Amino acid sequence: MGLFDEQITAVRRFIDEAEDAGRLRRLDSPAAEPWPSGSVLVLEEDTALELGNPSVGSLSMLVWAAEGEARDGAVSLVGPDLAEASGAGLPFAQVVIAAGDFPNEYDSYRDLRDAVYDTRLKGLSVRAMPSKQVLWCRVSRQAADAGFSIGHLGAALLESLRDVPGVTAAEALFITSSQEDISRLSGAAAGARRLVDAMMKMYQENNFDCETCEYQDVCETVMDLKQIRKKLTDGKAVPG
Amino acid sequence: MILAVCGKGGVGKTTVSAIGAKALAASGVKALIVDADPAAGLAMALGIEPKRTLNDVRKAIIEEVKAGRRDERDLAVSVDYLVAEALTERDNLAFLSIGRPEDVGCYCKVNVILKDAIEMLGGMFGATLIDAEAGIEQVNRKVMGAVDYVLLVSDTSAKAVRVAETIRDVSGRMIPDAGAGLLVNRVREPAEADRVESNTSLEVIGRVPEDDTVREFDAGQKSFFDLPECPASIAVEGTLTAAGFLS
């Protein structure tokens, strides 16, 4: 059992259904050359394409699991790639699954989160609001003209994740098709955020009074949270 | 380079800032324009309607802090997002309005995160122009710690020149490495500016004539982006060039 089993199952179901419907593309072997890092300021005037503008749909989800639970290197896309976009913007969801050995969940969460936010690719500005699980990106005209694609973003993201201690595999799913498709994962994303919030509360506040805790419901149903609680109350882990 | 336009209320700081913003847009430099005056006059002068202000961002972040379970990195990432959302963009310029601060308690952590976010944002642009609040309050609060040049604006009145000198004294202590120069605004006769120059220790780097075109734009609330070339705009651009802000 893992902390995000329910959420990962929902993601797998989405991927399988999209694949069965012929709507899923595998971008596992992206561009031969990694995309260079560089400036992350992209003003409106320089923007070729906006991804995840708050008005069109946006979702960011980060979960982790035990070793063997992620298809290492898999980058999947449901919807048009950047060069195929017909307008100036696309809805955007980015779902990341990292697998490995994470003995300290709090430290691991922070490391994984930093890896996701700090890709810093030339011509791509990425802004996120973790509490709302939204991600808002701009692709510059220069990057678009040079062929920047979801494959490049996925490859950079996975490379960044592989540098995180304990990570042995990572995969990413991107959705650019519609707000409706994105909303099919919004429940799973909200569940993941609630689990992370509950875990962070345990580590940050060291308060284990379940009677007054707003996360009592998730702690009672998710075995891994119970184990984290036990580990902390037994004094076996110290917040990093 | 970060340039702050400072001075007594009513001397024409916002007009100078608006002409500076237009000049930056024409130069093609990616610039951040900060309306740090709670009266938000620069937004009006440029015909911009900000959807959100930095104070809205501050309130949103305070709500995040109150909700708990957000570490500093989460908050910093969120501030970056919310500040980006608060930017109004036009002609290679990004405009940010500070808004009217409200007393919502002491949230030093939030203020530090906001200050860091603005400094980081400013560092991504080729130039940052700040239309400061009237008087010395913002300089006193070290709001302008990263400023490279303080452009002091005065009209020809002795009172306005004294305020400019006080701002220079304070900014000289707060930001000793920053340059400073005085722009004498609304000059009707050269003798008026000569008198100011002979009675102040400040370096006068520009004289801007009273200009009917500028008065008409002010009175008609027309966007300064549409201001045609006129004696005042030429003089302001010359002053900003002398300050090393425009090339």
Coordinates of C-alpha atoms in Angstrom, one line a residue:
Chain A
M1 CA 0.0 0.0 0.0
G2 CA 1.2 3.5 -0.8
L3 CA 0.1 7.0 0.3
F4 CA -1.2 7.9 -3.2
D5 CA -2.6 4.5 -4.3
E6 CA -6.1 5.8 -4.9
Q7 CA -4.8 8.8 -7.0
I8 CA -2.3 6.7 -9.0
T9 CA -5.1 4.2 -9.8
A10 CA -7.2 7.1 -11.1
V11 CA -4.3 8.3 -13.3
R12 CA -3.7 4.8 -14.6
R13 CA -7.4 4.5 -15.4
F14 CA -7.4 7.8 -17.3
I15 CA -4.3 6.7 -19.2
D16 CA -5.7 3.3 -20.1
E17 CA -9.1 4.8 -21.2
A18 CA -7.4 7.4 -23.3
E19 CA -5.1 4.8 -24.9
D20 CA -8.1 2.5 -25.6
A21 CA -9.8 5.4 -27.3
G22 CA -6.7 6.1 -29.4
R23 CA -6.3 9.5 -27.8
L24 CA -3.0 8.9 -26.0
R25 CA 0.4 9.5 -27.4
R26 CA 3.6 8.2 -26.0
L27 CA 6.5 10.7 -26.2
D28 CA 8.9 8.4 -24.4
S29 CA 11.7 9.1 -26.8
P30 CA 11.7 12.9 -27.1
A31 CA 14.0 15.2 -29.0
A32 CA 17.6 13.9 -29.4
E33 CA 18.9 17.1 -27.8
P34 CA 17.7 18.2 -24.4
W35 CA 16.2 21.6 -24.4
P36 CA 18.6 24.3 -23.1
S37 CA 18.0 26.1 -19.9
G38 CA 17.7 29.9 -19.9
S39 CA 15.5 32.9 -19.3
V40 CA 12.1 32.2 -17.9
L41 CA 10.6 35.7 -18.5
V42 CA 8.1 35.5 -21.3
L43 CA 5.9 38.6 -21.7
E44 CA 2.6 38.6 -23.5
E45 CA 4.1 40.1 -26.6
D46 CA 6.6 37.3 -26.9
T47 CA 4.2 34.5 -26.2
A48 CA 3.4 32.0 -28.9
L49 CA 1.2 29.8 -26.7
E50 CA -0.2 29.9 -23.2
L51 CA -0.8 26.7 -21.3
G52 CA -3.1 26.4 -18.3
N53 CA -4.3 30.0 -18.2
P54 CA -6.6 30.2 -15.2
S55 CA -9.5 30.8 -17.5
V56 CA -9.1 27.7 -19.7
G57 CA -8.3 24.9 -17.2
S58 CA -5.1 24.0 -15.3
L59 CA -4.0 21.2 -13.1
S60 CA -0.7 20.2 -11.5
M61 CA -0.4 16.9 -9.6
L62 CA 2.6 15.4 -8.0
V63 CA 2.5 12.0 -6.3
W64 CA 5.1 9.4 -5.3
A65 CA 5.1 5.7 -4.8
A66 CA 7.2 2.7 -4.0
E67 CA 9.9 1.5 -6.3
G68 CA 8.5 -0.2 -9.4
E69 CA 5.2 1.9 -9.4
A70 CA 6.2 4.3 -12.2
R71 CA 6.9 3.5 -15.8
D72 CA 10.4 5.1 -15.9
G73 CA 10.8 7.6 -18.7
A74 CA 7.2 7.4 -19.9
V75 CA 5.9 10.8 -21.2
S76 CA 2.2 10.6 -22.2
L77 CA 0.1 13.2 -23.9
V78 CA -3.6 13.5 -24.4
G79 CA -4.4 16.3 -26.7
P80 CA -2.5 18.4 -29.2
D81 CA 1.2 18.9 -28.9
L82 CA 2.4 22.6 -28.9
A83 CA 3.0 22.8 -32.6
E84 CA -0.5 21.5 -33.3
A85 CA -2.4 24.0 -31.1
S86 CA -4.9 25.9 -33.2
G87 CA -5.3 28.9 -30.9
A88 CA -3.2 31.0 -28.6
G89 CA -3.8 28.9 -25.6
L90 CA -4.4 25.3 -24.4
P91 CA -5.8 23.9 -21.2
F92 CA -3.0 22.2 -19.4
A93 CA -2.6 19.4 -16.8
Q94 CA 0.8 18.0 -15.7
V95 CA 0.7 14.8 -13.7
V96 CA 4.0 13.5 -12.3
I97 CA 4.5 10.1 -10.7
A98 CA 7.9 9.5 -9.0
A99 CA 8.8 6.1 -7.7
G100 CA 11.6 5.1 -5.3
D101 CA 12.5 4.9 -1.7
F102 CA 11.4 7.8 0.4
P103 CA 12.1 7.2 4.1
N104 CA 11.3 10.8 5.1
E105 CA 8.1 11.8 3.3
Y106 CA 8.4 15.5 4.2
D107 CA 11.9 15.9 2.8
S108 CA 11.0 13.9 -0.2
Y109 CA 7.9 16.0 -0.9
R110 CA 9.9 19.1 -0.8
D111 CA 12.7 17.7 -3.0
L112 CA 10.2 16.4 -5.6
R113 CA 8.3 19.7 -5.6
D114 CA 11.4 21.7 -6.2
A115 CA 12.4 19.4 -9.0
V116 CA 9.0 19.9 -10.6
Y117 CA 9.1 23.7 -10.3
D118 CA 12.7 24.3 -11.2
T119 CA 13.0 23.0 -14.7
R120 CA 13.9 26.5 -16.1
L121 CA 13.8 25.8 -19.8
K122 CA 14.7 28.6 -22.2
G123 CA 11.6 30.2 -23.5
L124 CA 9.2 28.5 -21.1
S125 CA 7.9 30.5 -18.1
V126 CA 6.2 28.3 -15.5
R127 CA 4.2 29.6 -12.6
A128 CA 2.4 27.4 -10.1
M129 CA 0.2 27.8 -7.1
P130 CA 0.6 24.6 -5.1
S131 CA -2.5 25.1 -2.9
K132 CA -4.8 25.5 -5.9
Q133 CA -2.8 22.9 -7.9
V134 CA -2.6 25.1 -11.0
L135 CA 0.2 25.6 -13.4
W136 CA 0.4 28.4 -15.9
C137 CA 3.0 28.4 -18.6
R138 CA 4.0 30.6 -21.5
V139 CA 6.0 29.3 -24.5
S140 CA 7.9 32.1 -26.2
R141 CA 7.7 32.6 -30.0
Q142 CA 11.4 31.8 -30.2
A143 CA 11.0 28.5 -28.4
A144 CA 7.9 27.6 -30.5
D145 CA 9.8 28.4 -33.7
A146 CA 12.7 26.3 -32.6
G147 CA 10.4 23.3 -32.1
F148 CA 9.9 23.2 -28.3
S149 CA 7.4 20.5 -27.5
I150 CA 5.7 18.6 -24.7
G151 CA 8.3 15.9 -25.2
H152 CA 11.1 18.4 -24.3
L153 CA 9.2 19.5 -21.2
G154 CA 8.5 15.9 -20.2
A155 CA 12.2 14.9 -20.7
A156 CA 13.4 17.9 -18.7
L157 CA 11.0 17.2 -15.9
L158 CA 11.9 13.5 -15.6
E159 CA 15.6 14.3 -15.7
S160 CA 15.1 16.8 -12.9
L161 CA 13.2 14.3 -10.9
R162 CA 15.8 11.6 -11.3
D163 CA 18.3 13.9 -9.5
V164 CA 16.2 13.7 -6.4
P165 CA 17.6 11.4 -3.7
G166 CA 15.7 8.1 -3.6
V167 CA 14.0 8.4 -7.0
T168 CA 14.5 5.4 -9.2
A169 CA 11.8 6.0 -11.8
A170 CA 9.6 8.8 -12.9
E171 CA 6.8 9.3 -15.5
A172 CA 4.7 12.2 -16.6
L173 CA 1.2 12.7 -18.1
F174 CA 0.2 15.9 -19.9
I175 CA -3.3 16.8 -20.9
T176 CA -4.0 19.6 -23.4
S177 CA -7.2 18.3 -24.9
S178 CA -10.0 20.0 -22.8
Q179 CA -11.1 21.3 -19.5
E180 CA -13.4 18.3 -19.3
D181 CA -10.5 15.8 -19.6
I182 CA -8.6 17.7 -16.9
S183 CA -11.6 17.8 -14.6
R184 CA -11.6 14.0 -14.7
L185 CA -8.4 14.1 -12.6
S186 CA -9.3 17.1 -10.4
G187 CA -10.8 14.8 -7.7
A188 CA -7.6 12.7 -7.6
A189 CA -5.5 15.9 -7.5
A190 CA -7.5 17.4 -4.7
G191 CA -7.1 14.1 -2.8
A192 CA -3.4 14.1 -3.3
R193 CA -3.2 17.7 -2.0
R194 CA -5.2 16.8 1.1
L195 CA -2.9 13.9 1.8
V196 CA 0.2 16.2 1.4
D197 CA -1.4 18.8 3.7
A198 CA -2.2 16.2 6.3
M199 CA 1.4 14.9 6.1
M200 CA 2.8 18.4 6.3
K201 CA 0.7 19.2 9.3
M202 CA 2.1 16.2 11.2
Y203 CA 5.7 17.1 10.4
Q204 CA 5.4 20.8 10.9
E205 CA 3.2 21.0 14.0
N206 CA 4.1 17.8 15.8
N207 CA 0.5 17.9 17.1
F208 CA -1.3 14.6 17.0
D209 CA -4.5 15.5 18.7
C210 CA -6.8 13.7 16.3
E211 CA -10.0 15.0 18.0
T212 CA -9.4 18.5 16.8
C213 CA -7.6 17.7 13.5
E214 CA -9.3 18.7 10.2
Y215 CA -7.6 15.8 8.5
Q216 CA -9.0 13.1 10.8
D217 CA -11.0 11.6 7.9
V218 CA -8.0 11.0 5.6
C219 CA -5.8 9.8 8.4
E220 CA -8.4 7.2 9.4
T221 CA -8.6 5.8 5.8
V222 CA -5.1 6.0 4.5
M223 CA -2.8 3.4 6.0
D224 CA 0.4 5.3 5.1
L225 CA -0.7 8.4 6.9
K226 CA -1.3 6.3 10.0
Q227 CA 2.2 4.9 9.6
I228 CA 3.7 8.3 9.3
R229 CA 1.8 9.4 12.4
K230 CA 3.1 6.4 14.3
K231 CA 6.6 6.9 13.1
L232 CA 6.5 10.5 14.3
T233 CA 4.8 9.8 17.6
D234 CA 7.4 7.1 18.3
G235 CA 10.0 9.7 17.7
K236 CA 11.6 7.7 14.9
A237 CA 11.7 10.6 12.4
V238 CA 12.7 14.2 12.8
P239 CA 11.4 16.8 10.4
G240 CA 14.1 17.9 8.0
Chain B
M1 CA 18.6 49.2 -13.6
I2 CA 16.0 50.2 -11.1
L3 CA 15.0 53.8 -11.0
A4 CA 12.6 55.3 -8.4
V5 CA 10.7 58.6 -9.1
C6 CA 10.3 60.4 -5.7
G7 CA 9.2 63.8 -4.5
K8 CA 6.6 65.8 -2.8
G9 CA 3.0 65.2 -3.6
G10 CA 1.7 67.2 -6.6
V11 CA 5.0 68.0 -8.3
G12 CA 4.4 65.7 -11.3
K13 CA 6.1 62.4 -10.4
T14 CA 3.4 60.4 -12.0
T15 CA 3.5 62.4 -15.2
V16 CA 7.3 62.0 -15.3
S17 CA 6.8 58.2 -14.7
A18 CA 4.2 57.9 -17.4
I19 CA 6.4 59.7 -20.0
G20 CA 9.3 57.4 -18.8
A21 CA 7.1 54.3 -19.3
K22 CA 6.2 55.4 -22.8
A23 CA 9.8 56.0 -23.6
L24 CA 10.7 52.5 -22.3
A25 CA 8.0 51.0 -24.4
A26 CA 9.4 52.7 -27.5
S27 CA 12.9 51.6 -26.7
G28 CA 11.9 47.9 -26.9
V29 CA 13.5 47.2 -23.5
K30 CA 11.5 44.8 -21.4
A31 CA 10.5 46.9 -18.4
L32 CA 8.6 46.5 -15.2
I33 CA 6.6 49.6 -14.2
V34 CA 5.6 49.7 -10.6
D35 CA 2.9 52.1 -9.4
A36 CA 3.9 52.3 -5.7
D37 CA 1.6 55.2 -4.9
P38 CA -1.5 54.0 -3.2
A39 CA -3.4 56.6 -5.1
A40 CA -2.7 54.5 -8.3
G41 CA -2.4 57.6 -10.5
L42 CA 0.1 56.0 -12.8
A43 CA -2.3 53.3 -13.9
M44 CA -4.8 56.0 -14.8
A45 CA -2.2 58.1 -16.6
L46 CA -1.3 55.1 -18.7
G47 CA -4.9 54.0 -19.3
I48 CA -4.3 50.7 -17.5
E49 CA -6.8 49.0 -15.4
P50 CA -5.0 46.5 -13.1
K51 CA -7.0 43.4 -12.4
R52 CA -5.2 42.8 -9.1
T53 CA -2.8 44.8 -7.0
L54 CA 0.2 43.7 -4.9
N55 CA -2.0 44.3 -1.9
D56 CA -4.5 41.7 -3.3
V57 CA -1.6 39.3 -3.6
R58 CA -0.6 40.0 0.0
K59 CA -4.1 39.3 1.2
A60 CA -4.2 36.1 -0.8
I61 CA -0.9 34.9 0.7
I62 CA -2.0 35.9 4.2
E63 CA -5.1 33.6 3.6
E64 CA -2.7 30.8 2.6
V65 CA -0.7 31.3 5.8
K66 CA -3.9 31.3 7.9
A67 CA -5.0 28.1 6.2
G68 CA -1.7 26.5 7.3
R69 CA 0.2 23.6 5.8
R70 CA 2.2 25.8 3.5
D71 CA 6.0 26.0 3.9
E72 CA 8.0 29.0 2.8
R73 CA 8.8 27.4 -0.6
D74 CA 5.1 26.8 -1.3
L75 CA 4.3 30.4 -0.4
A76 CA 7.2 31.8 -2.5
V77 CA 6.0 29.7 -5.5
S78 CA 2.4 31.0 -4.9
V79 CA 3.6 34.6 -4.7
D80 CA 5.4 34.3 -8.0
Y81 CA 2.1 33.0 -9.5
L82 CA -0.1 35.6 -8.0
V83 CA 2.3 38.5 -8.9
A84 CA 2.4 37.2 -12.5
E85 CA -1.4 37.2 -12.4
A86 CA -1.3 40.8 -11.1
L87 CA 0.8 42.1 -14.0
T88 CA -0.9 44.0 -16.8
E89 CA 1.2 43.8 -19.9
R90 CA 1.5 46.1 -22.9
D91 CA 4.2 47.0 -25.4
N92 CA 7.0 45.0 -23.7
L93 CA 6.0 46.6 -20.4
A94 CA 4.6 44.8 -17.4
F95 CA 2.7 47.0 -15.0
L96 CA 2.3 46.3 -11.3
S97 CA 0.2 48.3 -8.9
I98 CA 1.0 48.2 -5.2
G99 CA -2.6 49.1 -4.2
R100 CA -3.8 50.5 -1.0
P101 CA -2.3 48.6 2.0
E102 CA -4.8 47.7 4.6
D103 CA -4.1 47.0 8.3
V104 CA -4.5 43.2 8.5
G105 CA -2.0 42.5 11.2
C106 CA 1.7 41.9 11.2
Y107 CA 2.8 39.3 8.6
C108 CA 6.5 39.9 8.4
K109 CA 7.1 36.6 6.7
V110 CA 4.6 37.5 3.9
N111 CA 6.2 41.0 3.5
V112 CA 9.6 39.5 3.2
I113 CA 8.4 37.0 0.6
L114 CA 6.7 39.7 -1.3
K115 CA 9.8 41.9 -1.2
D116 CA 11.9 39.0 -2.4
A117 CA 9.4 38.3 -5.2
I118 CA 9.4 41.9 -6.4
E119 CA 13.2 42.0 -6.4
M120 CA 13.5 38.7 -8.3
L121 CA 10.8 39.9 -10.8
G122 CA 12.7 43.2 -11.3
G123 CA 15.9 41.3 -11.9
M124 CA 14.3 39.5 -14.9
F125 CA 13.5 42.8 -16.7
G126 CA 16.0 45.1 -18.5
A127 CA 14.7 48.1 -16.5
T128 CA 12.4 48.8 -13.6
L129 CA 10.7 52.2 -13.0
I130 CA 9.0 52.9 -9.7
D131 CA 6.5 55.7 -9.3
A132 CA 7.0 56.1 -5.5
E133 CA 4.5 57.3 -2.9
A134 CA 4.8 61.0 -2.1
G135 CA 7.2 61.9 0.6
I136 CA 9.8 59.8 2.4
E137 CA 7.7 57.0 3.8
Q138 CA 8.6 54.3 1.3
V139 CA 12.3 55.2 1.5
N140 CA 12.1 55.1 5.2
R141 CA 10.6 51.6 5.1
K142 CA 13.5 50.3 3.0
V143 CA 11.0 49.4 0.4
M144 CA 13.5 50.7 -2.2
G145 CA 16.5 48.7 -1.0
A146 CA 17.3 47.5 -4.5
V147 CA 17.0 50.9 -6.2
D148 CA 20.0 52.0 -8.3
Y149 CA 18.9 55.6 -8.9
V150 CA 16.6 58.0 -7.1
L151 CA 15.1 60.6 -9.5
L152 CA 14.0 63.4 -7.3
V153 CA 11.2 65.5 -8.8
S154 CA 10.4 69.0 -7.7
D155 CA 8.5 71.9 -9.1
T156 CA 10.1 75.4 -8.7
S157 CA 8.7 75.9 -5.1
A158 CA 11.1 76.0 -2.2
K159 CA 8.9 73.6 -0.3
A160 CA 9.1 70.9 -3.0
V161 CA 12.9 71.3 -3.3
R162 CA 13.2 70.9 0.5
V163 CA 11.2 67.7 0.4
A164 CA 13.5 66.4 -2.4
E165 CA 16.5 67.2 -0.3
T166 CA 15.0 65.4 2.7
I167 CA 14.4 62.3 0.5
R168 CA 17.9 62.5 -0.7
D169 CA 19.2 62.6 2.9
V170 CA 17.2 59.6 3.8
S171 CA 17.8 57.6 0.7
G172 CA 21.5 58.4 1.0
R173 CA 21.5 56.6 4.3
M174 CA 19.3 53.7 3.3
I175 CA 20.7 53.1 -0.2
P176 CA 24.2 54.8 -0.1
D177 CA 25.2 53.2 -3.4
A178 CA 22.3 54.6 -5.4
G179 CA 22.7 57.7 -7.6
A180 CA 20.4 60.7 -7.3
G181 CA 19.5 63.7 -9.3
L182 CA 16.9 66.4 -9.3
L183 CA 14.4 67.0 -12.1
V184 CA 12.9 70.5 -11.9
N185 CA 9.4 70.2 -13.3
R186 CA 6.9 72.8 -14.7
V187 CA 9.5 75.4 -15.4
R188 CA 7.9 78.5 -16.9
E189 CA 11.0 80.7 -17.1
P190 CA 14.6 79.6 -17.2
A191 CA 15.2 82.0 -14.3
E192 CA 12.9 79.9 -12.1
A193 CA 15.1 76.8 -12.6
D194 CA 18.3 78.8 -12.2
R195 CA 17.0 80.0 -8.8
V196 CA 16.3 76.4 -7.8
E197 CA 19.7 75.2 -8.9
S198 CA 21.5 78.0 -7.1
N199 CA 19.7 77.3 -3.8
T200 CA 20.1 73.5 -3.6
S201 CA 22.9 71.1 -3.0
L202 CA 21.2 68.5 -5.2
E203 CA 22.6 67.9 -8.7
V204 CA 20.0 69.2 -11.2
I205 CA 20.0 66.8 -14.1
G206 CA 16.9 68.0 -15.9
R207 CA 14.5 70.9 -16.4
V208 CA 11.1 70.1 -17.8
P209 CA 9.0 73.0 -19.1
E210 CA 5.4 73.6 -18.4
D211 CA 3.7 72.1 -21.4
D212 CA 0.1 72.6 -22.6
T213 CA 0.1 69.2 -24.3
V214 CA 0.8 67.4 -21.0
R215 CA -1.8 69.6 -19.2
E216 CA -4.3 68.6 -21.8
F217 CA -3.5 64.9 -21.4
D218 CA -3.8 65.2 -17.6
A219 CA -7.0 67.1 -17.7
G220 CA -8.6 64.8 -20.3
Q221 CA -7.4 61.7 -18.6
K222 CA -5.9 60.5 -21.9
S223 CA -3.4 57.7 -21.9
F224 CA 0.2 58.9 -21.9
F225 CA 1.0 56.1 -24.3
D226 CA -0.6 58.4 -26.9
L227 CA 1.3 61.5 -25.9
P228 CA 2.9 63.0 -28.9
E229 CA 6.4 64.3 -28.8
C230 CA 6.3 67.7 -27.0
P231 CA 8.8 69.9 -25.1
A232 CA 8.1 68.2 -21.8
S233 CA 8.4 64.6 -23.1
I234 CA 11.7 65.5 -24.8
A235 CA 13.0 67.0 -21.6
V236 CA 11.9 64.0 -19.4
E237 CA 13.5 61.6 -21.8
G238 CA 16.7 63.7 -21.8
T239 CA 16.7 63.6 -18.0
L240 CA 16.2 59.8 -17.9
T241 CA 19.1 59.5 -20.3
A242 CA 21.2 61.7 -18.1
A243 CA 20.4 59.4 -15.2
G244 CA 21.6 56.5 -17.2
F245 CA 18.2 54.9 -17.4
L246 CA 17.5 55.4 -21.1
S247 CA 20.2 55.0 -23.7

